[in-house]
XYZ file of C-alpha atoms in Angstrom:
591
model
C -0.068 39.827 13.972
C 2.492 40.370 16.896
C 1.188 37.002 18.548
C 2.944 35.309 15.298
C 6.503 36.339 15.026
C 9.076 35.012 16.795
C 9.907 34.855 19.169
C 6.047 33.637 20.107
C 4.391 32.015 22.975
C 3.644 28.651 22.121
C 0.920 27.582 24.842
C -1.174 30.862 23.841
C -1.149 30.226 20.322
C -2.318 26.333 20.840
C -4.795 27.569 23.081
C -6.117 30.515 21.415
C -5.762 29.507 18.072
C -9.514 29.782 17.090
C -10.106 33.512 18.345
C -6.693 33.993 16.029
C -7.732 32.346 13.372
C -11.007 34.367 13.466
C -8.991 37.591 13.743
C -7.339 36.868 10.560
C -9.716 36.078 8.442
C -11.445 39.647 9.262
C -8.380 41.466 8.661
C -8.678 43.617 5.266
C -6.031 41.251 4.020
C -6.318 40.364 0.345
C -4.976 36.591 0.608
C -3.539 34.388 -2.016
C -5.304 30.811 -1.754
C -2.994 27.981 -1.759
C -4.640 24.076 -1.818
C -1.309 22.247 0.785
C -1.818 18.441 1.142
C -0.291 17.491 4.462
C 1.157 13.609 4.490
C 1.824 12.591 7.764
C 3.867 9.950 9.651
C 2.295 10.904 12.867
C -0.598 12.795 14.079
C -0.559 16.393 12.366
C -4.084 17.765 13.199
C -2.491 20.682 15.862
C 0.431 20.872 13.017
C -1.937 22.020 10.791
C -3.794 24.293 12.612
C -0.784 25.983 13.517
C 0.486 25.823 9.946
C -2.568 27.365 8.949
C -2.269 30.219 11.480
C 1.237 31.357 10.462
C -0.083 31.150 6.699
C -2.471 33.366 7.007
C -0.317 35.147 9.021
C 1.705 36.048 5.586
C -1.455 36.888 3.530
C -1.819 33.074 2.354
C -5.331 31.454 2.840
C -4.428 27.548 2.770
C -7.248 24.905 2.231
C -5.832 21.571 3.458
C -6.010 18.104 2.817
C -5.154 15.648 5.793
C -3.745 12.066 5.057
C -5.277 9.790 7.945
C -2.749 8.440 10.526
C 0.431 7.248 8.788
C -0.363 6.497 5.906
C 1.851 9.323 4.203
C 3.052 6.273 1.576
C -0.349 4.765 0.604
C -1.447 8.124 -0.073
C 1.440 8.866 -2.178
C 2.007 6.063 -3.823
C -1.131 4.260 -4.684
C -4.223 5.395 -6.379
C -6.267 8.454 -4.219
C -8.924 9.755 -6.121
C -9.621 12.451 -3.164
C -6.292 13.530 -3.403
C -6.087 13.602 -7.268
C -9.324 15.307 -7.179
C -8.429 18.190 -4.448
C -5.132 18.393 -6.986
C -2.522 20.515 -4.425
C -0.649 23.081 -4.625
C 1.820 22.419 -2.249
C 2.385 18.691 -0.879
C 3.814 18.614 2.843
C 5.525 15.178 3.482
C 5.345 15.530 7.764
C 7.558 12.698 8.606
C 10.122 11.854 11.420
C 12.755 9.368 12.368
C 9.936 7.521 14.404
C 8.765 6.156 10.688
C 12.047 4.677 10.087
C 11.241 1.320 10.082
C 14.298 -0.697 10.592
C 17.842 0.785 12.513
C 21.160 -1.796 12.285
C 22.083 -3.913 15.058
C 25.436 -4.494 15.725
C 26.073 -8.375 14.314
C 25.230 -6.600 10.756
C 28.641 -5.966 8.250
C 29.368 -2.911 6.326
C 27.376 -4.265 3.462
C 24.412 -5.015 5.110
C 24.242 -1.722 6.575
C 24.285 -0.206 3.568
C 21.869 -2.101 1.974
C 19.346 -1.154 4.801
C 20.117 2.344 4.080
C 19.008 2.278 0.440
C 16.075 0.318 1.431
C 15.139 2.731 3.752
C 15.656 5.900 1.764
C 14.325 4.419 -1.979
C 11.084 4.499 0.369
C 10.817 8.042 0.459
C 12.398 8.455 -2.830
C 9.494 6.812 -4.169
C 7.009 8.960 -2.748
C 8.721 11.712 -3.814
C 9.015 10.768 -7.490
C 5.458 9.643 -7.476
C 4.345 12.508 -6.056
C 6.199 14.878 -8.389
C 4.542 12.627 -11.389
C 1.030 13.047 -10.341
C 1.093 16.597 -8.694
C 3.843 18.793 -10.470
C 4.076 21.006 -7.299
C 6.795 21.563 -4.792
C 7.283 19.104 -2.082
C 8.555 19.611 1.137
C 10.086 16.927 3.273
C 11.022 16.634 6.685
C 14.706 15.044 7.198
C 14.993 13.376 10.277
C 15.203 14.474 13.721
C 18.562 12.525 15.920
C 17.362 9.851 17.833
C 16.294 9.707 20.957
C 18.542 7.789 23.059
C 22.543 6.259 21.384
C 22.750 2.991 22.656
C 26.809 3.435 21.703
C 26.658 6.521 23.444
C 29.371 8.983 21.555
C 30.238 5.979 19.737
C 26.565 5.873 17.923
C 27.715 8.820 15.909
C 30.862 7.297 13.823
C 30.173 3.882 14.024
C 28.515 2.433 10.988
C 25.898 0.182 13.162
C 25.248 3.216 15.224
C 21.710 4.745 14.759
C 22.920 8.294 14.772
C 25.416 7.463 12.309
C 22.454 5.824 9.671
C 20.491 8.920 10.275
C 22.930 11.109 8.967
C 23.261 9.137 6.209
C 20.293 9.039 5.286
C 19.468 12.538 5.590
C 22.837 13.341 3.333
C 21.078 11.261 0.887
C 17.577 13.529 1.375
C 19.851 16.682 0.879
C 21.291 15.244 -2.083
C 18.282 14.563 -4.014
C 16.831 18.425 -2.625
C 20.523 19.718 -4.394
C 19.706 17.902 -7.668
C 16.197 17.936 -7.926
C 13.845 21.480 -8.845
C 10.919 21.529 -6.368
C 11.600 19.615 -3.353
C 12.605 21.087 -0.178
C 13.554 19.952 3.008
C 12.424 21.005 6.525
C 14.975 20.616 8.782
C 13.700 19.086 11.915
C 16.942 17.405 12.682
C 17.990 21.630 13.253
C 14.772 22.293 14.641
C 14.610 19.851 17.108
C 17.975 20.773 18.261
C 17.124 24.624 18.638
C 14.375 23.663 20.716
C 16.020 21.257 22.956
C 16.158 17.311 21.633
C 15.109 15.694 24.801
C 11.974 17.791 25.209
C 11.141 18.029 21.735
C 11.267 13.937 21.586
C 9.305 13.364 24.686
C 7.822 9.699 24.197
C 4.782 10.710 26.319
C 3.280 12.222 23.518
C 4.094 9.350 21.298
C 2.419 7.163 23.505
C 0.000 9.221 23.960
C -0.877 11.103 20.784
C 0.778 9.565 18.203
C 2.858 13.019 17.874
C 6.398 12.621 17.266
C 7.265 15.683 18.793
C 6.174 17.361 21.995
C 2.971 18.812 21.838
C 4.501 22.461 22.657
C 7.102 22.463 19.823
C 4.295 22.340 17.393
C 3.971 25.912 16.430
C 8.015 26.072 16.266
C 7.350 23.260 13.254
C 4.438 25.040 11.815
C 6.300 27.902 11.638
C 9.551 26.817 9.587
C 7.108 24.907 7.292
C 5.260 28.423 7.182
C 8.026 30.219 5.961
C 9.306 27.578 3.038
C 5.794 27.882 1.785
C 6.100 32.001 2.472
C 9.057 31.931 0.728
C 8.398 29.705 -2.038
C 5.062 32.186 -2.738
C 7.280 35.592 -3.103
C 6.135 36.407 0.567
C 10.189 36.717 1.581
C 11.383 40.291 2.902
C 13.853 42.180 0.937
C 16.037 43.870 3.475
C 16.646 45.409 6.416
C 16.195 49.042 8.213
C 18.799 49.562 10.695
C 19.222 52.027 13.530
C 22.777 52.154 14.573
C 22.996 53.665 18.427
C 22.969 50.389 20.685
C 21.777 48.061 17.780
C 25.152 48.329 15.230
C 27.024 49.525 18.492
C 27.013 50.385 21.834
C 26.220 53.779 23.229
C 25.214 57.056 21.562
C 27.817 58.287 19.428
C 26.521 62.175 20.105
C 27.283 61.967 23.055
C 29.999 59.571 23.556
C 31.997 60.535 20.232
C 33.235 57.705 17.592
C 36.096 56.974 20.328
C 33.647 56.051 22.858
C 30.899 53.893 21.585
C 31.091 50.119 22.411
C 32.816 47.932 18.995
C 35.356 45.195 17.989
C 37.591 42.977 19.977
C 38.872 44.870 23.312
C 35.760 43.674 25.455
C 32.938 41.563 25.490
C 29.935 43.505 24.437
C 32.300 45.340 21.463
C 32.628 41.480 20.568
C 28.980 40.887 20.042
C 28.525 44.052 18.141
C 30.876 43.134 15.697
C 29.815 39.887 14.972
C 26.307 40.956 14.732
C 27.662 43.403 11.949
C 29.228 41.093 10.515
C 25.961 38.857 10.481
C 23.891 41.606 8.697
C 26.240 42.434 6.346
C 26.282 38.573 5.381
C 22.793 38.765 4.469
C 24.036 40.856 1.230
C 25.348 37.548 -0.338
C 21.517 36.450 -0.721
C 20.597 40.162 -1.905
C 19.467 41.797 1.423
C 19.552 45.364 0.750
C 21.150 47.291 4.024
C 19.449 50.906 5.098
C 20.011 53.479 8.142
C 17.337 54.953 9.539
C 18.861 56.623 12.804
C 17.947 59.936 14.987
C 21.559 61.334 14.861
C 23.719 64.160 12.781
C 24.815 62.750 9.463
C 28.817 63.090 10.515
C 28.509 61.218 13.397
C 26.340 58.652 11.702
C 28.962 58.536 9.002
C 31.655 58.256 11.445
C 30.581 55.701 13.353
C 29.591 53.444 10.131
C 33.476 54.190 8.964
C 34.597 53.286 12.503
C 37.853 51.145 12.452
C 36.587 48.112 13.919
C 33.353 48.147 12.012
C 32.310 45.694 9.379
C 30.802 47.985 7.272
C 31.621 51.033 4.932
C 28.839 53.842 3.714
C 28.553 52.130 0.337
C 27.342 48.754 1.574
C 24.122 50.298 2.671
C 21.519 51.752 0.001
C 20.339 54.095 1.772
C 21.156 56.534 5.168
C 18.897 58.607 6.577
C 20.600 60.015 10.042
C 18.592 63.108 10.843
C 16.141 64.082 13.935
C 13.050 63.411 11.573
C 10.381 60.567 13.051
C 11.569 57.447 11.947
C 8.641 56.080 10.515
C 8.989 59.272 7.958
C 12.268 58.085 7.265
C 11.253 54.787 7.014
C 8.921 55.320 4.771
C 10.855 57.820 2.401
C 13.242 54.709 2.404
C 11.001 52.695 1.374
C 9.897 55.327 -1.240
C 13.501 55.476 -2.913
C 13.911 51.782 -3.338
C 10.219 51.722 -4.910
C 9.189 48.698 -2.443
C 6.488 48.604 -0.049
C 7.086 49.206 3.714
C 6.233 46.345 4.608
C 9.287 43.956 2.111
C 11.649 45.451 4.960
C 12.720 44.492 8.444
C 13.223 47.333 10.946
C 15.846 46.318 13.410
C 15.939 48.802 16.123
C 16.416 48.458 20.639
C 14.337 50.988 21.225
C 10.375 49.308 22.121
C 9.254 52.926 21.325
C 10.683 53.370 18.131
C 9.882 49.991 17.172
C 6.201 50.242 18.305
C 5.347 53.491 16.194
C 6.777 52.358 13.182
C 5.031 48.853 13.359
C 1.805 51.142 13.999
C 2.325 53.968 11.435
C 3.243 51.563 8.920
C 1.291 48.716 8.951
C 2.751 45.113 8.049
C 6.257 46.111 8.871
C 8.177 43.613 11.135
C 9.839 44.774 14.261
C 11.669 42.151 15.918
C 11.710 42.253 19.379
C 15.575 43.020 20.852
C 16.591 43.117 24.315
C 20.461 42.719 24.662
C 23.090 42.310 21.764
C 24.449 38.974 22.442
C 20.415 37.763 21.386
C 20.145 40.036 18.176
C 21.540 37.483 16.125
C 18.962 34.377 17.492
C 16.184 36.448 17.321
C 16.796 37.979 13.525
C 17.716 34.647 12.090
C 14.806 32.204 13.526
C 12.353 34.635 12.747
C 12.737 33.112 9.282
C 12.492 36.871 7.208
C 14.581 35.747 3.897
C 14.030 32.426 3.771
C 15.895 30.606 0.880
C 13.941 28.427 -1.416
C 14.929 29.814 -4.510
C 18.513 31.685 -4.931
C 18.371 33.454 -8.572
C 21.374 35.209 -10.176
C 19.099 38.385 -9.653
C 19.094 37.851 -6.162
C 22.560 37.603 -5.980
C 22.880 40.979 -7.822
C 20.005 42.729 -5.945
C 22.620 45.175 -3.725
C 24.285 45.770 -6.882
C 21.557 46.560 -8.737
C 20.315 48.970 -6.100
C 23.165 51.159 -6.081
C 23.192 51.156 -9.905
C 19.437 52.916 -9.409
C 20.863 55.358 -6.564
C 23.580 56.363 -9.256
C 20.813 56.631 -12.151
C 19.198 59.143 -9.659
C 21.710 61.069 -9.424
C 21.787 61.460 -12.972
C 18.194 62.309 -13.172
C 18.597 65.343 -11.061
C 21.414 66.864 -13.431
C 18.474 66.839 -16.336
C 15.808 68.867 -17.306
C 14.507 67.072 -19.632
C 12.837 63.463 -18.914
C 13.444 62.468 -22.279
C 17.229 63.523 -22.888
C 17.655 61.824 -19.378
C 16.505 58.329 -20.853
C 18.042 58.682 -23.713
C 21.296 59.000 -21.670
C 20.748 55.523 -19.605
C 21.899 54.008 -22.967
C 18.898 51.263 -21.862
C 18.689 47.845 -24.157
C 15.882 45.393 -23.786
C 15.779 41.978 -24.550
C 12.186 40.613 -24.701
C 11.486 37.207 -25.596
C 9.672 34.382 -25.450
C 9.311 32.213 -21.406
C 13.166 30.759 -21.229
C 14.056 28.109 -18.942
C 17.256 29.509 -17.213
C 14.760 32.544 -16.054
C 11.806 30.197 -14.554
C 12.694 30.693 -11.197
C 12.756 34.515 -11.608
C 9.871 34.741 -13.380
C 7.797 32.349 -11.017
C 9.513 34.961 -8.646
C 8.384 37.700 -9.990
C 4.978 36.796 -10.504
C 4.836 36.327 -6.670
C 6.594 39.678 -5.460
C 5.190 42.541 -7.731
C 2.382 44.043 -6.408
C 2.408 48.271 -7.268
C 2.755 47.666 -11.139
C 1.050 43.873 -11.494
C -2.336 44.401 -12.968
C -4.278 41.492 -11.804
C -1.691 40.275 -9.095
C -2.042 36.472 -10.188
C 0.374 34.252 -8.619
C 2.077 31.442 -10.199
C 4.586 28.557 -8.798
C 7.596 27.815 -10.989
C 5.419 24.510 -11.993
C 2.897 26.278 -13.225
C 5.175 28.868 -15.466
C 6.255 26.112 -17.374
C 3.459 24.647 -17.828
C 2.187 27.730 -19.526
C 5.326 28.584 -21.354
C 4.742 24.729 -23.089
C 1.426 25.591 -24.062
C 0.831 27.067 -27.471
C -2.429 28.592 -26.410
C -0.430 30.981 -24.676
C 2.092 34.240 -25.755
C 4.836 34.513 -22.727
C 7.248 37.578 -22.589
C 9.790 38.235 -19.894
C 11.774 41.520 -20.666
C 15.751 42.255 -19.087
C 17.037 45.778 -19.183
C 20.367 46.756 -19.410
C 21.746 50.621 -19.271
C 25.201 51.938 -18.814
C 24.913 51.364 -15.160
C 24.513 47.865 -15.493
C 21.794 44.807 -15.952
C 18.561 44.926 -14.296
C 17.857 41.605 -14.836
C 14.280 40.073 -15.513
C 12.554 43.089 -14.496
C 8.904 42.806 -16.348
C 6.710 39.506 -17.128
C 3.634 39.331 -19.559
C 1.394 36.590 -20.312
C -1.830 36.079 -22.901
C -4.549 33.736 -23.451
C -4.875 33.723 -27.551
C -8.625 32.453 -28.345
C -8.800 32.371 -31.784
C -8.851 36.190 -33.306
C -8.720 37.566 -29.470
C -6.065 37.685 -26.438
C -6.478 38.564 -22.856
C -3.547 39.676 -21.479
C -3.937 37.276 -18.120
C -0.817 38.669 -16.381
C 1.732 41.536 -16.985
C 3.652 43.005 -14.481
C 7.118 44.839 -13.825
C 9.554 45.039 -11.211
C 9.796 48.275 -9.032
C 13.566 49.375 -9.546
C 12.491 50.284 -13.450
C 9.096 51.967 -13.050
C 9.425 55.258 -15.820
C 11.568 53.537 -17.739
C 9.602 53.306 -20.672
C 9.857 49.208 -20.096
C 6.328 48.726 -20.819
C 6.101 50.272 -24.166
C 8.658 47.907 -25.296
C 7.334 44.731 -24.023
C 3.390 46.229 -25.524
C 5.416 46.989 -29.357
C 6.711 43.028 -28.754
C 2.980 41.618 -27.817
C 1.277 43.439 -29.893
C 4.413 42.148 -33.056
C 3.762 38.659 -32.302
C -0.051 38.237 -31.952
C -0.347 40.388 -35.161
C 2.224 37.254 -36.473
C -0.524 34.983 -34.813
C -3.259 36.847 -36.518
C -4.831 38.601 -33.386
C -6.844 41.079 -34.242
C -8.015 42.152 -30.815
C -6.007 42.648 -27.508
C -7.696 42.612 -24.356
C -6.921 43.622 -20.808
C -7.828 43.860 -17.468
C -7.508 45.576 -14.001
C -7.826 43.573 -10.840
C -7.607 46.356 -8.073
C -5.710 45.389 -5.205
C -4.729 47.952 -1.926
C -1.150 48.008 -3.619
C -1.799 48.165 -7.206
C -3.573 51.857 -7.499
C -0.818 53.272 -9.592
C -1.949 50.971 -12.613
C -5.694 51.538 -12.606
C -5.530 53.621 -15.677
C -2.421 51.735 -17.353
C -4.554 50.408 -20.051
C -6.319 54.067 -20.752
C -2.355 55.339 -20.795
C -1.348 52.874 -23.266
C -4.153 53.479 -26.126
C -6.642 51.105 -25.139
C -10.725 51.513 -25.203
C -12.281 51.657 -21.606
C -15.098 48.272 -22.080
C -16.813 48.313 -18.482
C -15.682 49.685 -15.145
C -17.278 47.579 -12.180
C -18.773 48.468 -8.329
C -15.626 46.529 -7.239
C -13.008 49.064 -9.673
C -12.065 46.734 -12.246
C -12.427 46.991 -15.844
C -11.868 45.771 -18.963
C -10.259 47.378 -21.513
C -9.685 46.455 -24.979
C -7.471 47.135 -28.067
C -7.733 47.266 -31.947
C -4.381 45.890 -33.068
C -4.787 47.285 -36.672
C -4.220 50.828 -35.779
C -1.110 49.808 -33.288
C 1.688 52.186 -33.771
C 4.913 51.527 -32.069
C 5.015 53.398 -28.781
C 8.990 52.584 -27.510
C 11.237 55.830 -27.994
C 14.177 55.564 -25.820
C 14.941 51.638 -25.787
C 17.046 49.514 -27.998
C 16.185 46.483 -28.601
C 18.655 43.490 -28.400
């Protein structure tokens, strides 16, 4: 919903938040529902309404559970059968530098400072190991905002009795326990609050007032950072961007002004901006980002302009370039096609309102962010929180990489005739084995980004892979791929449920970029090895339709299983005699 991105009107949402609400919850959205205890320092009704708003915003249908006013510790920290009973999900510490309870005063030494500061933090330290005992879920913690008024004035920030200067302390300490401990993440209102203007954001009137420790109008721009750690922490990230290039990489058309005359690099102001919004974009490859063109222009000039001198970028950083006169929600879409993601896991960054509006309505769930002149395009990309980073895998890191190894493996294809000869030239090697934990976070990943080949689409938080992979009632598989073009990574994820002679096969699902690779007949010759070792006789699976995951409805049919029941809503249930299993894998070695 438009009303939802950023840059969004704050006093409309807050005041139309029920119709909104309403008009999500009717969409044909298939949600994921998350329980998120929220554990607040302050009043945080309008934070979660908000919260929930953005949420559903991103296909996640939250169910909430409200601490009363300020008692975030009790709730943590002692008994709570209501809390234990509506067992969370996600656990939202909503805190603020108005529940720091003591500040130093200037007659205090070195020493004494510092032992306020560990007094202060072991606080939250202890909700957050309590918490983590009790709940096994992520946490997310807000640091603290700067205070209000410095009564050193620029002094307050060095000084060790200043209040500024124990705030930053103690929010180094918070972002040293996020760096060494899995699950916890911090909000940063001490950023947020900045962005939006300290003074107004810390208006005491609303204190006073409300008990809320931030202005009542900054609320949704809180809700929505929390929104997208929780987003980002459920798979819900994009995966890169769509870029036009005349007047959004540089200025003017290059058809008509040639590569000499468009507007780039240091001689003048707007050239300035251009660049360093390049430069941005092409920064977003460290986390992965994958980088497309989808322009109305002739290829050469596209090309020319791209290889411009004072441009940032060469044709190989971006995946994919489609400069032709074609609509560009075709080319957007045939984009979309190649990398085998959904339209919607990309960003299409384009000035024109026009362009931008029939591509947001041709292909629905795409993001559009609004751009009106260069020296914003930077503000307006990055607080619109699209790749949030929660989680930062190796495979991440390799994703551009691993995308251009696929372009160069279709270029391959097309020089064969035959499928199979073309396989067997990838030179692909699996290794298949059991839940390991240097993969967690890619698997927990996984489980919450596939949707075209993911047969029942379950979702699972890191938390909740381990737990599974420690349980012997369970068979866990995660399969890697590696061909002459390079490693794939984790690309494919399978769990079953072993009940004594039987298995249901609760999850299995593979990554795009290897679809037709003959991955899943070497991951079904692995299951189907190691519940025979178990002595399972009988392998059973099922379909959970979803309006992504069409292209797997007969998967089970393909693979040699027995069709049990088909039902009104399209699933089924399918099942397998593992006595007659015959190896299927023809074209992968196994590691």
């Amino acid at each position: 919903m438009k009303e939802l991105e950023y840059p969004f009107d704050s006093d409309y949402l807050l005041s139309k938040k029920k119709r909104i609400k309403k008009e999500l919850l009717a969409s044909d959205t298939k949600f994921i529902d998350k329980k998120i205890a929220v554990l607040g320092g302050g009043t945080t009704a309008n934070i979660i309404l908000m919260l929930e708003l953005f949420l559903l915003n991103n296909g996640i249908r939250p169910e909430f559970y409200e601490s009363e006013y300020n008692k975030y510790y009790e709730d943590a920290v002692f008994p709570n059968p209501e809390l234990e009973e509506f067992a969370p999900d996600i656990i939202y510490v909503c805190t603020s530098n108005r529940n720091i309870t003591s500040y130093p005063n200037l007659a205090m030494d070195r020493a004494a400072v510092d032992e306020l500061l560990d007094a202060q933090y072991a606080k939250f330290e202890t909700i957050w190991k309590t918490l983590a005992e009790k709940y096994n879920c992520p946490i997310i913690q807000n640091n603290f905002e700067m205070p209000l008024f410095r009564l050193l004035g620029n002094r307050d920030a060095y000084d060790y009795r200043g209040s500024m200067n124990f705030i930053t302390r103690l929010n180094q300490r918070m972002y040293d326990y996020a760096m060494a401990t899995e699950n916890f993440y911090i909000c940063d209102i001490n950023y947020i609050s900045a962005d939006y203007g300290l003074k107004e954001w810390s208006d005491p009137f609303y204190w006073y007032m409300y008990k809320y420790a931030m202005c009542v109008p900054a609320i949704p721009s809180l809700s929505f950072n929390v929104a997208n750690i929780i987003k980002s922490l459920l798979g819900k990230n994009k995966k890169g961007f769509v870029l036009d290039l005349d007047n959004t990489l540089w200025g003017g058309v290059i058809g008509d002004d040639g590569v000499d005359g468009i507007v780039l690099g240091p001689e003048e102001a707007e050239g300035q901006a251009y660049t360093e919004f390049q430069r941005y974009l092409k920064a977003h490859q460290q986390l992965g980002i994958i980088l497309n063109v989808d322009s109305k222009n002739d290829m050469e000039n596209a090309i020319a302009g791209i290889n411009h001198p004072d441009s940032e970028f060469q044709e190989k950083d971006f995946i994919s370039i489609k400069a032709n006169w074609d609509p560009k929600d075709k080319n957007f879409a045939d984009i979309a096609s190649e990398l085998t993601l959904l339209p919607e896991s990309l960003v299409f960054v384009d000035d024109n309102p026009a362009e931008r509006h029939i591509v947001t309505e041709q292909l629905k769930g795409v993001c559009a962010p609004e751009l009106d002149n260069v020296v914003h395009y930077i503000q307006t990309i990055d607080r619109s929180g699209f790749f949030e980073a929660t989680n930062i895998s190796a495979d991440d890191l390799k994703r551009n990489e691993m995308y251009q190894e696929n372009a160069a493996r279709a270029k391959l294809q097309s020089s064969f005739t035959d499928y199979g000869q073309y396989l067997d030239s990838l030179e692909m090697q699996a290794e298949i084995d059991s839940f390991a934990p240097v993969y967690m976070a890619r698997i927990a990943q996984l489980t919450n980004k596939s949707n075209q080949f993911n047969l029942t689409t379950k979702r699972f938080t890191q938390t909740e892979i381990e737990e599974t992979a420690a349980d012997s009632n369970y068979v866990t598989l995660y399969g890697k791929l590696i061909d002459k073009f390079g490693d794939n990574g984790v690309v494919t994820v399978a769990i079953g449920h072993v009940d004594g002679d039987a298995c249901d096969i609760e999850l299995w699902l593979m990554s795009c970029r290897v679809l037709k690779r003959d991955m899943e007949f070497a991951m079904m010759d692995e299951l189907v090895a190691r519940l025979k070792a178990r002595g399972v006789k009988e392998l059973r699976g099922h379909y959970l339709p979803t309006a992504k995951n069409k292209m797997v409805k007969n998967f089970y049919g393909d693979m040699g299983f027995t069709l049990v029941e088909e039902k009104e809503d399209g699933s089924s249930d399918w099942t397998l005699d593992l006595s007659g299993y015959e190896n299927q894998n023809k074209h992968i070695k196994m590691n």
